[in-house]
């Protein structure tokens, strides 16, 4: 059963990716599909953070990867039982549940151990062995529930104590000697209608006496029991049956397998597999950070489909997707980039339109479903369009984007140019930000045959600030290139005031020697009238790559 469907953009997501995921999740909710959830595969850029704060909207949850985790496979239903419950009740619940194990917890739900058939078989030799001294832990309440007995005189019923069981079926003098031998112990005597034994036990001051087969305690002995503070229970079964059942009154914690350590919901499947293999029942309890039981996981569960599926927005290339995406069913892809090979296990909904922003597509999906766009969502979508199209001036901008932006602006009653200037400016300052942070803020991976490369992009209102730190940025690009084994890594710095860009290039010599672009400085190229990575720069780089021998 699918618990959640994550709607997620690419790694190092830009504003459009995060806005599209947020808005599409809202659309799904309005259609009554509450299992859909917007998430993000990277940290918020300064621009995206500004937008969500400006409109007072909580950004999507950050999920660094989708490697298979315990929480994606653990079952919905599970059983727990309080550590003070009688063994008889616990075993009954275990059989009734049909589960191989039950987690034993304290009053607050903290994990204490596991009850399973293996633990029961092993520990029963110790606890239920008739050859031992018949001493076990119990309380009068646990004994009452196990035997379905009725208390007629009762003292401290919830107090747990180590009790010694004796059956009163000898003659009085012989039994008196037996009582003397166990004088220091908390004795519980099981007897029938032997009033002589009953009187002896009460006078001796045993901890409790169980009268079997519903025999009635005489009134004078009833008063004597109250005087001597001897608890008296009346049961329905025979003496033999009562003697067999009573030791099941021990708290279930005494029968627990305490060697089984729980796992956490965020533990990877790779981590828990060997732990499951070592567990006798191939099951493990799942706990939260407070050690409270929240589920159970078994080897069989790992053979099922995970309870997570995904929808990809603003990308369709596997190497741009969040790590681990190959383990999950992809329901839909909604994008506006070129289509690259993405193999799916099942048929999916694929929406890919040649527009300037995924936010444009999502905006019109509200209209196609005849749903009103909530004002705060309209504001986000407008920001997504303006960010991805450089305030509708990028080469990727279509009439569809312009008309959609105008429609959204009427909903939120905000001037397009003023809002666009604000959001572009919010992400345009380099300041004291580290080069690695700026480069990875909006980095995308690409493949052309066997050749791999990345292109990052940042918009600024002046290139002078970043040019002063040229070597720092080139060094970081080169370090990232070598560690990934890429042909080159590039950073496109777009001047929003001039609608042109410069490109920093860290490259293998085999590629840079075919780059015939205007050179502004060593490894820095001037890109006149180029502002779109998708529509202008990538086709240009693809042509250059065709000249490189693979």
mmCIF file of C-alpha atoms in Angstrom, residues 8 11 16 63 79 81 86 107 116 136 142 155 246 254 280 298 375 411 413 428 439 449 454 475 482 484 493 509 516:
data_model
loop_
_atom_site.group_PDB
_atom_site.id
_atom_site.type_symbol
_atom_site.label_atom_id
_atom_site.label_comp_id
_atom_site.label_asym_id
_atom_site.label_seq_id
_atom_site.Cartn_x
_atom_site.Cartn_y
_atom_site.Cartn_z
ATOM 1 C CA UNK A 8 10.457 16.171 -6.076
ATOM 2 C CA UNK A 11 19.413 17.729 -7.245
ATOM 3 C CA UNK A 16 11.223 26.626 -10.359
ATOM 4 C CA UNK A 63 15.322 14.646 1.628
ATOM 5 C CA UNK A 79 1.483 -5.287 18.051
ATOM 6 C CA UNK A 81 2.198 -5.294 24.875
ATOM 7 C CA UNK A 86 0.882 -11.614 32.315
ATOM 8 C CA UNK A 107 3.957 2.370 30.080
ATOM 9 C CA UNK A 116 8.356 -14.584 20.152
ATOM 10 C CA UNK A 136 8.752 -16.695 39.909
ATOM 11 C CA UNK A 142 -1.694 -10.897 37.314
ATOM 12 C CA UNK A 155 -3.920 -6.946 50.066
ATOM 13 C CA UNK A 246 -0.398 -19.997 37.754
ATOM 14 C CA UNK A 254 10.456 -12.220 32.196
ATOM 15 C CA UNK A 280 15.566 -15.679 15.115
ATOM 16 C CA UNK A 298 10.790 -8.337 8.468
ATOM 17 C CA UNK A 375 -3.464 33.051 -3.657
ATOM 18 C CA UNK A 411 -4.727 36.708 -8.653
ATOM 19 C CA UNK A 413 -2.331 41.684 -7.397
ATOM 20 C CA UNK A 428 22.231 37.965 -7.294
ATOM 21 C CA UNK A 439 28.579 26.591 -7.878
ATOM 22 C CA UNK A 449 27.565 9.567 -24.968
ATOM 23 C CA UNK A 454 28.158 19.896 -15.371
ATOM 24 C CA UNK A 475 39.862 26.075 -8.602
ATOM 25 C CA UNK A 482 38.417 15.802 -11.280
ATOM 26 C CA UNK A 484 33.628 13.297 -10.681
ATOM 27 C CA UNK A 493 27.274 33.853 -14.663
ATOM 28 C CA UNK A 509 42.554 20.153 -22.554
ATOM 29 C CA UNK A 516 36.044 28.819 -30.042
#
